[in-house]
XYZ file of C-alpha atoms in Angstrom:
683
model
C -22.234 31.873 2.826
C -24.525 32.133 5.875
C -21.729 32.294 8.463
C -22.281 32.870 12.189
C -18.983 34.282 13.533
C -20.262 34.264 17.115
C -21.161 30.582 17.103
C -17.975 29.635 15.271
C -15.835 31.754 17.598
C -17.383 30.170 20.679
C -16.612 26.712 19.329
C -13.016 27.672 18.569
C -12.516 29.709 21.775
C -11.479 32.812 19.882
C -12.990 36.024 18.588
C -13.689 35.852 14.868
C -14.197 38.738 12.465
C -16.383 38.129 9.437
C -14.875 39.363 6.163
C -16.616 39.506 2.827
C -13.730 40.630 0.608
C -10.526 39.789 2.437
C -8.578 39.215 -0.763
C -9.593 42.607 -2.218
C -10.967 45.588 -0.263
C -10.136 44.158 3.158
C -6.595 43.036 2.371
C -5.256 45.436 5.003
C -6.916 43.331 7.699
C -5.014 40.310 6.439
C -1.757 42.242 6.428
C -2.257 43.340 10.023
C -2.961 39.753 11.028
C 0.217 38.346 9.483
C 2.291 41.017 11.184
C 1.359 39.481 14.539
C 3.094 36.597 16.188
C 0.243 34.099 16.174
C -0.755 31.603 13.546
C -3.126 32.886 10.851
C -5.802 30.609 9.395
C -7.509 31.835 6.222
C -10.811 30.140 5.408
C -10.236 30.366 1.667
C -8.187 28.168 -0.616
C -9.183 29.815 -3.901
C -6.885 32.796 -3.302
C -4.121 30.879 -1.520
C -1.503 32.091 -3.971
C -2.605 35.719 -3.698
C -2.569 35.684 0.102
C 0.889 34.105 0.112
C 2.196 36.843 -2.199
C 0.606 39.587 -0.107
C 2.184 38.127 3.040
C 5.538 37.924 1.300
C 5.407 41.618 0.409
C 4.086 42.741 3.796
C 6.775 44.274 5.970
C 7.113 42.505 9.303
C 4.956 39.528 8.283
C 6.159 36.636 10.421
C 2.968 34.694 11.223
C 2.715 31.160 9.787
C -0.141 30.774 7.300
C -2.716 27.993 7.006
C -5.621 27.653 4.610
C -8.878 25.716 4.890
C -11.803 25.358 2.500
C -15.174 25.885 4.213
C -16.978 27.088 1.097
C -17.220 24.169 -1.338
C -17.183 21.721 1.570
C -20.207 23.230 3.332
C -20.812 26.939 2.831
C -21.955 26.391 -0.736
C -24.652 23.845 -0.047
C -28.402 23.757 0.297
C -27.725 22.756 3.906
C -25.423 25.736 4.493
C -27.787 27.311 7.032
C -27.354 24.377 9.420
C -23.720 23.608 8.601
C -22.099 25.630 11.424
C -21.032 22.508 13.402
C -19.212 21.161 10.347
C -17.592 24.513 9.526
C -16.439 24.832 13.133
C -14.945 21.338 12.928
C -13.054 22.158 9.721
C -11.710 25.392 11.215
C -10.635 23.592 14.392
C -8.775 20.946 12.395
C -6.971 23.689 10.459
C -5.225 24.694 13.696
C -3.603 21.273 14.099
C 0.170 21.161 13.537
C 1.595 19.843 10.297
C 2.709 16.199 10.230
C 6.250 15.563 11.393
C 8.763 15.311 8.534
C 9.858 11.849 7.490
C 12.895 10.492 5.641
C 12.812 10.982 1.899
C 13.612 8.887 -1.156
C 15.812 10.549 -3.769
C 15.633 10.175 -7.555
C 18.402 11.527 -9.798
C 17.781 11.920 -13.518
C 20.258 13.248 -16.069
C 17.712 13.039 -18.888
C 18.668 9.814 -20.706
C 15.416 8.860 -22.432
C 14.696 5.463 -24.003
C 11.889 5.469 -26.561
C 10.551 2.026 -27.489
C 8.243 1.608 -30.479
C 7.819 1.807 -34.248
C 10.453 4.014 -35.827
C 8.050 6.649 -37.172
C 6.391 7.181 -33.810
C 9.662 6.921 -31.878
C 11.355 9.543 -34.034
C 8.310 11.809 -33.758
C 8.524 11.625 -29.967
C 12.291 12.123 -30.043
C 11.885 15.266 -32.119
C 9.698 16.813 -29.410
C 12.039 15.934 -26.553
C 15.462 15.743 -28.168
C 16.458 19.340 -27.478
C 16.066 18.740 -23.728
C 16.753 15.019 -23.325
C 19.428 12.556 -24.467
C 17.281 10.227 -26.589
C 17.950 6.613 -27.598
C 15.498 4.674 -29.772
C 14.719 0.965 -29.545
C 13.140 0.015 -32.830
C 10.032 -2.132 -33.024
C 9.647 -2.054 -36.796
C 8.428 0.714 -39.071
C 10.353 3.039 -41.334
C 12.760 5.576 -39.909
C 14.093 8.792 -41.365
C 17.209 8.769 -43.512
C 19.086 11.175 -41.255
C 20.703 9.508 -38.256
C 19.721 11.863 -35.438
C 19.529 9.438 -32.525
C 21.221 6.184 -31.490
C 19.110 3.179 -32.478
C 19.031 -0.169 -30.677
C 17.348 -3.324 -31.915
C 16.731 -6.927 -30.996
C 14.635 -8.801 -28.468
C 13.884 -7.067 -25.164
C 14.486 -9.479 -22.290
C 13.886 -7.266 -19.283
C 13.049 -3.690 -18.376
C 13.051 -2.787 -14.708
C 13.773 0.106 -12.393
C 12.429 3.590 -11.733
C 13.105 7.228 -12.475
C 16.843 7.669 -12.880
C 17.612 3.945 -12.636
C 15.942 1.963 -15.425
C 17.874 -1.041 -16.674
C 17.204 -2.478 -20.131
C 18.418 -5.959 -21.014
C 18.072 -7.157 -24.583
C 19.501 -9.684 -27.000
C 20.948 -8.234 -30.206
C 19.696 -10.731 -32.795
C 19.890 -8.493 -35.861
C 22.579 -9.533 -38.383
C 22.940 -5.834 -39.247
C 25.296 -3.941 -36.958
C 23.499 -0.605 -36.615
C 26.716 1.134 -35.565
C 28.447 0.096 -38.798
C 25.397 0.588 -41.011
C 25.655 3.733 -43.209
C 21.950 3.652 -44.200
C 22.879 3.536 -47.861
C 19.787 1.320 -48.363
C 21.673 -1.018 -50.728
C 20.627 -4.031 -48.663
C 16.981 -2.946 -48.731
C 17.067 -2.658 -52.491
C 18.953 -5.937 -52.936
C 16.710 -8.154 -50.776
C 14.298 -10.022 -53.103
C 11.911 -10.966 -50.248
C 11.639 -7.488 -48.744
C 12.851 -8.874 -45.432
C 14.787 -5.691 -44.560
C 12.822 -2.637 -43.477
C 13.820 0.980 -43.150
C 14.491 0.364 -39.484
C 17.385 -1.802 -40.786
C 16.209 -4.926 -39.031
C 16.067 -8.277 -40.859
C 12.811 -10.223 -40.535
C 14.024 -13.814 -40.119
C 10.603 -15.118 -41.089
C 10.841 -13.559 -44.541
C 14.548 -14.036 -45.172
C 15.298 -16.868 -47.663
C 19.082 -16.792 -47.067
C 20.020 -15.533 -50.536
C 22.585 -13.301 -48.825
C 22.290 -10.697 -51.597
C 22.273 -8.111 -48.813
C 25.711 -9.278 -47.634
C 27.151 -8.713 -51.096
C 25.504 -5.294 -51.336
C 27.029 -4.320 -47.977
C 30.551 -5.440 -48.827
C 32.026 -1.958 -48.399
C 30.536 -1.209 -44.950
C 30.627 -4.822 -43.784
C 27.670 -4.225 -41.460
C 25.826 -7.506 -42.190
C 27.064 -10.747 -40.671
C 24.682 -13.708 -40.392
C 27.271 -15.748 -38.517
C 27.307 -13.309 -35.599
C 26.074 -14.946 -32.414
C 23.178 -13.245 -30.550
C 24.670 -10.979 -27.904
C 23.190 -10.123 -24.496
C 23.443 -6.418 -23.731
C 22.345 -4.075 -20.978
C 22.138 -0.316 -20.657
C 20.762 2.181 -18.153
C 18.332 5.034 -18.715
C 16.645 7.686 -16.603
C 13.305 7.784 -18.427
C 11.307 5.423 -20.637
C 8.628 6.248 -23.194
C 6.943 3.047 -24.358
C 4.940 3.399 -27.583
C 4.041 -0.287 -27.909
C 0.473 -1.478 -27.541
C 1.305 -3.655 -24.514
C 3.219 -1.914 -21.719
C 6.435 -3.317 -20.283
C 5.000 -2.954 -16.769
C 1.616 -4.586 -16.264
C 0.962 -3.438 -12.695
C -1.632 -0.739 -12.016
C 0.851 1.755 -10.541
C 3.818 1.854 -12.880
C 7.259 3.110 -11.868
C 7.812 6.828 -11.832
C 9.685 7.846 -14.950
C 7.942 5.244 -17.137
C 5.278 6.451 -19.573
C 3.130 4.229 -21.744
C 1.540 5.866 -24.765
C 0.456 3.460 -27.514
C 1.197 4.810 -30.954
C -2.532 4.832 -31.707
C -3.176 7.253 -28.838
C -0.396 9.629 -29.832
C -2.652 12.499 -30.858
C -4.532 12.472 -27.542
C -1.713 12.287 -25.032
C 1.535 13.229 -26.754
C 1.808 16.824 -25.589
C 1.113 16.115 -21.925
C 3.462 13.128 -21.895
C 6.352 14.950 -23.556
C 5.959 17.922 -21.199
C 6.179 15.570 -18.219
C 9.273 13.887 -19.655
C 11.018 17.195 -20.258
C 10.390 18.236 -16.657
C 11.970 15.091 -15.183
C 15.595 16.155 -15.299
C 17.355 16.857 -12.031
C 17.060 15.606 -8.469
C 13.674 14.797 -6.956
C 12.466 13.643 -3.556
C 9.344 12.020 -2.176
C 8.453 10.938 1.363
C 9.270 7.446 2.533
C 5.578 6.744 2.961
C 5.644 3.565 5.039
C 7.757 2.137 7.831
C 8.313 -1.564 8.431
C 8.926 -3.490 11.658
C 10.130 -6.983 10.903
C 9.535 -8.316 14.406
C 5.784 -7.704 14.020
C 5.542 -9.233 10.549
C 3.530 -12.428 10.141
C 4.785 -13.167 6.632
C 6.972 -16.181 7.310
C 8.662 -18.319 9.898
C 11.118 -21.149 9.243
C 10.690 -20.894 5.454
C 6.908 -21.264 5.826
C 4.772 -18.451 4.424
C 1.757 -17.242 6.372
C 0.392 -13.754 5.671
C 1.066 -12.147 2.288
C -1.700 -9.552 2.334
C 0.618 -6.605 1.608
C 2.293 -8.393 -1.316
C -1.029 -9.291 -2.912
C -2.581 -5.827 -2.563
C 0.355 -3.659 -3.680
C -0.499 -2.191 -7.081
C 3.069 -1.019 -7.659
C 4.644 -4.435 -6.998
C 6.897 -2.633 -4.539
C 6.664 -5.381 -1.899
C 8.326 -8.767 -2.278
C 8.822 -11.836 -0.128
C 12.078 -12.581 1.643
C 10.943 -15.644 3.544
C 14.491 -16.756 4.222
C 14.870 -13.744 6.494
C 11.294 -13.980 7.773
C 10.299 -10.645 6.302
C 9.005 -8.746 3.316
C 10.999 -6.101 1.450
C 9.514 -2.733 0.541
C 11.169 -0.951 -2.382
C 10.738 2.705 -1.463
C 11.534 3.856 -5.015
C 8.599 1.886 -6.427
C 6.193 2.674 -3.568
C 3.626 5.301 -4.600
C 2.301 5.883 -1.091
C -1.207 4.501 -1.529
C -1.030 2.873 1.905
C -3.164 -0.138 0.973
C -0.492 -2.383 2.476
C -0.969 -0.708 5.851
C -4.731 -1.118 5.536
C -4.613 -4.892 5.049
C -1.651 -5.643 7.354
C -3.120 -7.542 10.329
C -0.262 -6.822 12.734
C 0.755 -3.266 11.924
C 4.213 -4.379 10.784
C 3.773 -1.954 7.875
C 2.485 1.414 9.045
C 1.809 4.678 7.281
C 4.504 7.221 8.088
C 3.257 10.395 6.388
C 1.072 11.267 8.123
C 1.386 8.944 11.099
C -1.544 7.194 12.751
C -1.280 9.587 15.704
C -1.586 12.597 13.391
C -4.583 11.145 11.595
C -6.228 10.200 14.884
C -5.792 13.716 16.253
C -7.532 15.070 13.166
C -10.457 12.664 13.540
C -10.813 13.471 17.231
C -10.708 17.239 16.616
C -13.246 17.109 13.782
C -15.720 14.874 15.592
C -15.451 16.394 19.073
C -15.844 19.951 17.741
C -18.773 18.961 15.545
C -20.591 17.275 18.431
C -19.835 20.070 20.915
C -21.442 22.652 18.635
C -24.596 20.554 18.442
C -24.057 18.534 15.280
C -25.822 15.212 14.865
C -24.832 11.950 13.152
C -21.477 13.065 11.694
C -20.192 11.291 8.594
C -16.474 11.278 7.765
C -15.942 11.339 3.995
C -12.412 10.142 3.224
C -11.231 11.199 -0.228
C -7.952 11.545 -2.090
C -6.144 14.876 -2.203
C -6.317 15.100 -5.989
C -9.246 13.702 -7.966
C -11.393 13.087 -4.891
C -10.935 16.631 -3.605
C -11.605 18.073 -7.052
C -14.946 16.224 -7.236
C -15.982 17.411 -3.768
C -15.214 20.991 -4.758
C -17.153 20.551 -7.986
C -20.184 19.491 -5.936
C -19.920 22.664 -3.869
C -19.631 24.820 -6.956
C -22.567 22.995 -8.527
C -24.676 23.779 -5.468
C -23.811 27.467 -5.816
C -24.959 27.338 -9.442
C -28.111 25.436 -8.559
C -27.244 22.220 -10.388
C -26.351 20.153 -7.303
C -27.425 19.759 -3.685
C -23.932 20.269 -2.285
C -22.120 18.486 0.544
C -24.697 17.731 3.283
C -24.345 19.479 6.628
C -23.391 16.301 8.488
C -20.823 15.076 5.947
C -17.289 16.181 6.864
C -14.784 15.804 3.996
C -11.339 14.595 5.064
C -8.535 14.648 2.507
C -6.034 11.778 2.661
C -3.121 10.966 0.384
C -4.954 7.958 -1.008
C -8.427 6.584 -0.373
C -7.001 3.171 0.560
C -4.537 4.460 3.158
C -6.793 3.988 6.210
C -8.239 0.750 7.479
C -10.275 -0.983 10.138
C -8.522 0.464 13.193
C -9.045 4.053 11.971
C -12.657 3.438 10.923
C -13.646 1.761 14.198
C -11.743 4.454 16.062
C -13.812 7.105 14.279
C -17.068 5.331 15.172
C -15.918 5.081 18.788
C -15.318 8.844 18.711
C -18.884 9.473 17.548
C -18.904 9.126 13.772
C -22.199 7.705 12.574
C -20.604 6.597 9.319
C -17.257 6.472 7.558
C -17.405 6.643 3.759
C -14.477 6.211 1.381
C -14.802 8.067 -1.928
C -13.212 6.239 -4.864
C -12.940 7.835 -8.290
C -12.021 5.003 -10.663
C -8.275 5.628 -10.409
C -7.795 3.014 -7.723
C -6.465 -0.464 -8.440
C -9.182 -3.160 -8.429
C -7.507 -4.977 -5.539
C -7.783 -1.815 -3.439
C -11.547 -1.783 -3.808
C -11.690 -5.463 -2.866
C -9.494 -4.805 0.179
C -11.640 -1.874 1.320
C -14.823 -3.892 0.902
C -13.349 -6.824 2.822
C -12.134 -4.646 5.689
C -15.499 -2.889 5.890
C -17.322 -6.213 6.019
C -15.221 -7.194 9.031
C -15.748 -3.850 10.782
C -19.498 -3.907 10.116
C -19.775 -7.457 11.444
C -18.116 -6.355 14.678
C -20.473 -3.395 15.170
C -23.601 -5.370 14.319
C -22.487 -8.160 16.648
C -22.133 -5.610 19.439
C -25.620 -4.307 18.797
C -24.823 -1.089 16.891
C -27.465 -1.086 14.164
C -27.301 0.573 10.744
C -24.708 0.839 8.007
C -21.561 2.409 9.384
C -19.193 1.998 6.430
C -19.488 2.534 2.686
C -17.302 2.654 -0.403
C -18.668 5.292 -2.787
C -17.703 4.522 -6.372
C -18.075 7.677 -8.446
C -16.868 9.173 -11.695
C -18.572 12.547 -12.022
C -19.815 15.431 -9.904
C -23.379 14.206 -10.323
C -22.381 10.775 -8.977
C -20.829 12.348 -5.885
C -23.826 14.584 -5.258
C -26.240 11.685 -5.483
C -24.179 9.390 -3.251
C -23.757 12.077 -0.590
C -27.459 12.822 -0.454
C -28.230 9.126 0.026
C -25.506 8.867 2.646
C -26.802 11.836 4.643
C -30.226 10.227 5.046
C -28.860 7.152 6.781
C -28.401 6.954 10.518
C -26.297 4.359 12.296
C -25.955 3.783 16.031
C -22.849 4.947 17.861
C -21.643 4.717 21.482
C -23.597 6.909 23.883
C -20.342 8.457 25.098
C -17.797 9.389 22.396
C -14.263 8.150 22.982
C -11.426 10.566 23.720
C -8.420 8.281 23.243
C -5.502 9.131 21.000
C -4.514 6.823 18.171
C -1.471 4.776 19.146
C 1.560 4.386 16.870
C 0.836 0.635 16.661
C -2.161 -0.537 14.643
C -3.193 -3.302 17.032
C -3.050 -0.947 20.014
C -5.414 1.501 18.299
C -7.714 -1.349 17.304
C -7.825 -2.586 20.899
C -8.629 0.916 22.201
C -11.510 1.183 19.739
C -12.830 -2.300 20.528
C -12.622 -1.705 24.276
C -14.689 1.474 24.011
C -17.217 -0.055 21.633
C -17.629 -3.138 23.838
C -17.926 -1.022 26.981
C -20.896 0.905 25.527
C -22.427 -1.902 23.469
C -26.111 -2.654 23.651
C -25.435 -6.364 23.272
C -22.713 -8.558 24.709
C -23.260 -11.858 22.957
C -21.125 -14.943 22.680
C -18.295 -14.821 20.150
C -19.095 -12.761 17.031
C -18.376 -14.659 13.826
C -16.289 -12.640 11.378
C -15.638 -13.092 7.646
C -12.603 -15.017 6.468
C -9.518 -12.829 6.368
C -10.421 -10.893 9.513
C -7.412 -9.867 11.643
C -9.135 -11.128 14.793
C -10.025 -14.619 15.873
C -9.182 -17.869 17.573
C -7.861 -21.244 16.486
C -9.286 -24.716 16.883
C -6.949 -27.559 17.796
C -7.809 -31.179 17.073
C -6.617 -32.833 20.273
C -6.681 -36.268 18.686
C -4.114 -35.162 16.087
C -2.044 -32.730 18.159
C 1.105 -34.241 19.669
C 2.115 -31.026 21.492
C 5.300 -30.710 19.462
C 4.828 -26.928 19.926
C 6.120 -26.053 16.455
C 3.147 -23.703 16.227
C 4.406 -21.770 19.258
C 7.755 -21.030 17.623
C 5.976 -20.024 14.393
C 3.477 -17.595 15.957
C 4.695 -14.006 15.329
C 2.193 -12.393 17.710
C 2.785 -14.529 20.826
C -0.825 -15.687 20.675
C 0.326 -19.294 21.076
C 2.448 -20.048 24.116
C 3.829 -23.050 25.915
C 4.082 -23.752 29.629
C 7.503 -24.277 31.127
C 6.010 -26.330 33.972
C 3.970 -28.899 32.016
C 3.173 -29.946 28.429
C 0.513 -27.388 27.482
C -0.468 -25.355 24.455
C -1.919 -22.034 25.586
C -3.602 -19.309 23.572
C -4.269 -15.578 24.081
C -7.035 -14.631 21.672
C -6.391 -10.882 21.783
C -2.976 -11.398 20.211
C -4.090 -13.609 17.315
C -3.893 -11.964 13.872
C -5.176 -14.986 11.889
C -2.034 -15.104 9.753
C -2.266 -18.896 9.449
C 1.390 -19.625 10.170
C 0.420 -22.009 12.967
C -1.860 -23.984 10.666
C 0.675 -24.244 7.843
C 3.498 -25.116 10.251
C 1.650 -27.856 12.143
C 3.024 -31.242 10.966
C -0.160 -33.013 12.070
C -2.552 -30.558 10.375
C -4.341 -30.249 13.682
C -5.009 -26.458 13.607
C -7.847 -24.559 11.932
C -8.444 -20.787 11.965
C -11.639 -19.395 13.444
C -12.150 -15.680 12.614
C -14.239 -14.124 15.374
C -14.359 -11.510 18.130
C -14.812 -12.620 21.705
C -16.360 -9.580 23.463
C -15.318 -10.670 26.915
C -12.348 -10.156 29.261
C -11.345 -13.775 28.628
C -9.906 -12.767 25.250
C -6.978 -11.222 27.134
C -6.327 -14.255 29.318
C -4.342 -17.362 28.308
C -6.437 -20.500 27.973
C -5.305 -24.067 27.467
C -6.003 -25.498 24.018
C -4.351 -28.840 24.634
C -2.312 -30.592 27.281
C -0.904 -34.041 27.732
C 0.688 -36.357 30.252
C 4.458 -35.884 30.296
C 6.674 -38.830 29.337
C 9.535 -39.591 31.709
C 12.905 -40.956 30.666
C 13.047 -44.684 31.400
C 16.632 -44.337 32.653
C 16.674 -41.167 34.803
C 12.967 -40.381 35.165
C 13.241 -36.796 33.826
C 10.243 -35.660 31.707
C 11.407 -34.892 28.179
C 8.304 -35.122 26.001
C 4.649 -36.008 25.984
C 3.295 -39.524 26.225
C 1.366 -39.063 23.005
C 4.351 -37.745 21.034
C 6.702 -40.512 22.196
C 4.141 -43.215 21.494
C 3.548 -41.790 18.017
C 7.295 -41.764 17.326
C 7.707 -45.343 18.561
C 4.823 -46.484 16.395
C 6.285 -44.929 13.264
C 9.866 -46.164 13.803
C 9.184 -49.616 15.233
C 9.518 -51.288 11.832
C 12.685 -49.411 10.836
C 15.870 -51.492 10.688
C 17.879 -48.854 12.528
C 15.545 -48.861 15.521
C 15.435 -52.434 16.740
C 16.189 -53.808 20.173
C 18.242 -51.416 22.341
C 18.035 -48.660 19.685
C 14.246 -48.590 20.013
C 14.538 -48.446 23.814
C 16.835 -45.433 23.552
C 13.966 -43.478 21.969
C 12.334 -43.668 25.382
C 15.307 -41.892 26.974
C 16.142 -38.208 27.260
C 18.999 -36.837 25.168
C 21.629 -37.166 27.892
C 20.727 -40.737 28.752
C 20.816 -41.823 25.110
C 24.452 -40.733 24.861
C 25.348 -42.446 28.142
C 23.595 -45.638 27.086
C 25.387 -45.777 23.741
C 28.820 -45.429 25.361
C 27.927 -47.914 28.119
C 26.681 -50.623 25.757
C 29.274 -53.341 25.139
C 27.900 -54.327 21.733
C 28.049 -50.823 20.240
C 30.778 -50.121 17.676
C 32.761 -47.041 18.693
C 34.708 -44.780 16.409
C 37.899 -45.692 18.252
C 37.384 -49.293 17.165
C 37.518 -48.405 13.450
């Protein structure tokens, strides 16, 4: 690699020594470094294991170790000669502290495996795992072996739910043959003239002609009883291997501990699947990836549902509605940590916890500021997953070394994230505010289809904002790739594009709250915008906007104010007014669905003016004073509407109708003062 230690050292404010064989001939230099007290960063991930072992066996080695890949990500590229700004940025980011630890979710598995499928395939799978796992078979037809090696269940599966260590199977035992009493003598099979009994010892009711010859043949064991009522049963398992063609779980991200391997694909995936099953015995932990703040959630108010973006996007079906408690519920055992829910959440009620927004923002700021300080131009952040995405990026670098690829361009900075869908509009706009010319998300075909739709929708909103502010060019892209050649081609096309950015890069830190970070980014982008037009129209579903109120329909009942979760709609304690602060609006739609007069419509937009922070009056009305005491207690329009609707009702005639014009206190006084009213004491 054409490295310039002087230039890199100046950028990092430290003296760097260039090594060419640190893992071999120059290993002593590494040992001396780890014996010091400072942190040691090794710009090589290929020999991570070797360096860790050397450090472990080096006397007095106390320095913490970090590793960063600057080879496949830039050093092995046709642009390597001009890639020093990017390499400096990657080295600078490697010095950042690790994310703070978060609470974990625990799974406990004792190895109880349920295998569902045809008997031949189920027994074949059980034979490979039975020495390590406690196997139970649930027959789905086929012919089993004569020897009874595993418990066998049968019937109609009603429900299978749960996760690793906590699967619950509910089924109805409809088979007239009691498999616990059955001795597998095969007398019933031989006796049945219709062939309705298979070697899985299940009776096919569609073939059975009710001769009951099987009952006579089974007189000794007494295992067959057609008068037995179907019985509902449940049992718990730690692991599930489903060999049926259709899986029990249809969602894209299935629960951990559940494996679907159709019998027809047995030869291709059996070994890998069985090895994974055998390894899942014991106690396991994973991070609690997201945190939830109910008070910020715009899902529901007063049994009315507004936003359900997180529920719709979750590919693991880990999020469900609990509108009675005005919240959603996140099942941490089902959550796979993709973070798509945090990307689409308009309020930030669901936020990514590992790493936090502040940690991710610090990484963006370090990468971009270092790159620009060293003289880099038009930086592109390439967000990719830590597994398949990172493997493809490294393949591109290796291909460039072999001369079969161009390599990662000098201005493209790869950034590994847990999942490609875990960052959204506030992070992307924040990156542009910090100087990124483009933000590209690399997808590899493993993502759920709804994730790609969510990313595209969020990028459309972000691009509309930037174009409306006068920043020309394409700033955001979803790269859909499958192979190394796809990645190489997409990156070369990406590197040729140039998009406008603020003249002065932002220096702010990402806030813990999503909306706060979004506001910081918008403020900086608006402050340096080339255009300050009237409101910028945004696509439907944008988390920014205003509302339109039909004053002819609105009665100022203010039910929308109590429904608004973001305090965008407010009342006025001094007079009947409906006020609105546009900056707070998340376009959840709760106001529109709550309004009894259907007088509210959403208007997705961005108002690039200070007025978006100030309350403005959407509607106001003349107050209505009590006809008895003169105290205002409603609006003229609301009272008149109520009188008009109830005037023909038999219960509101004469004095009763007049009481509707009184405040609550005066109505009670008037009822007790009226001589013609029947009182409870008179009954």
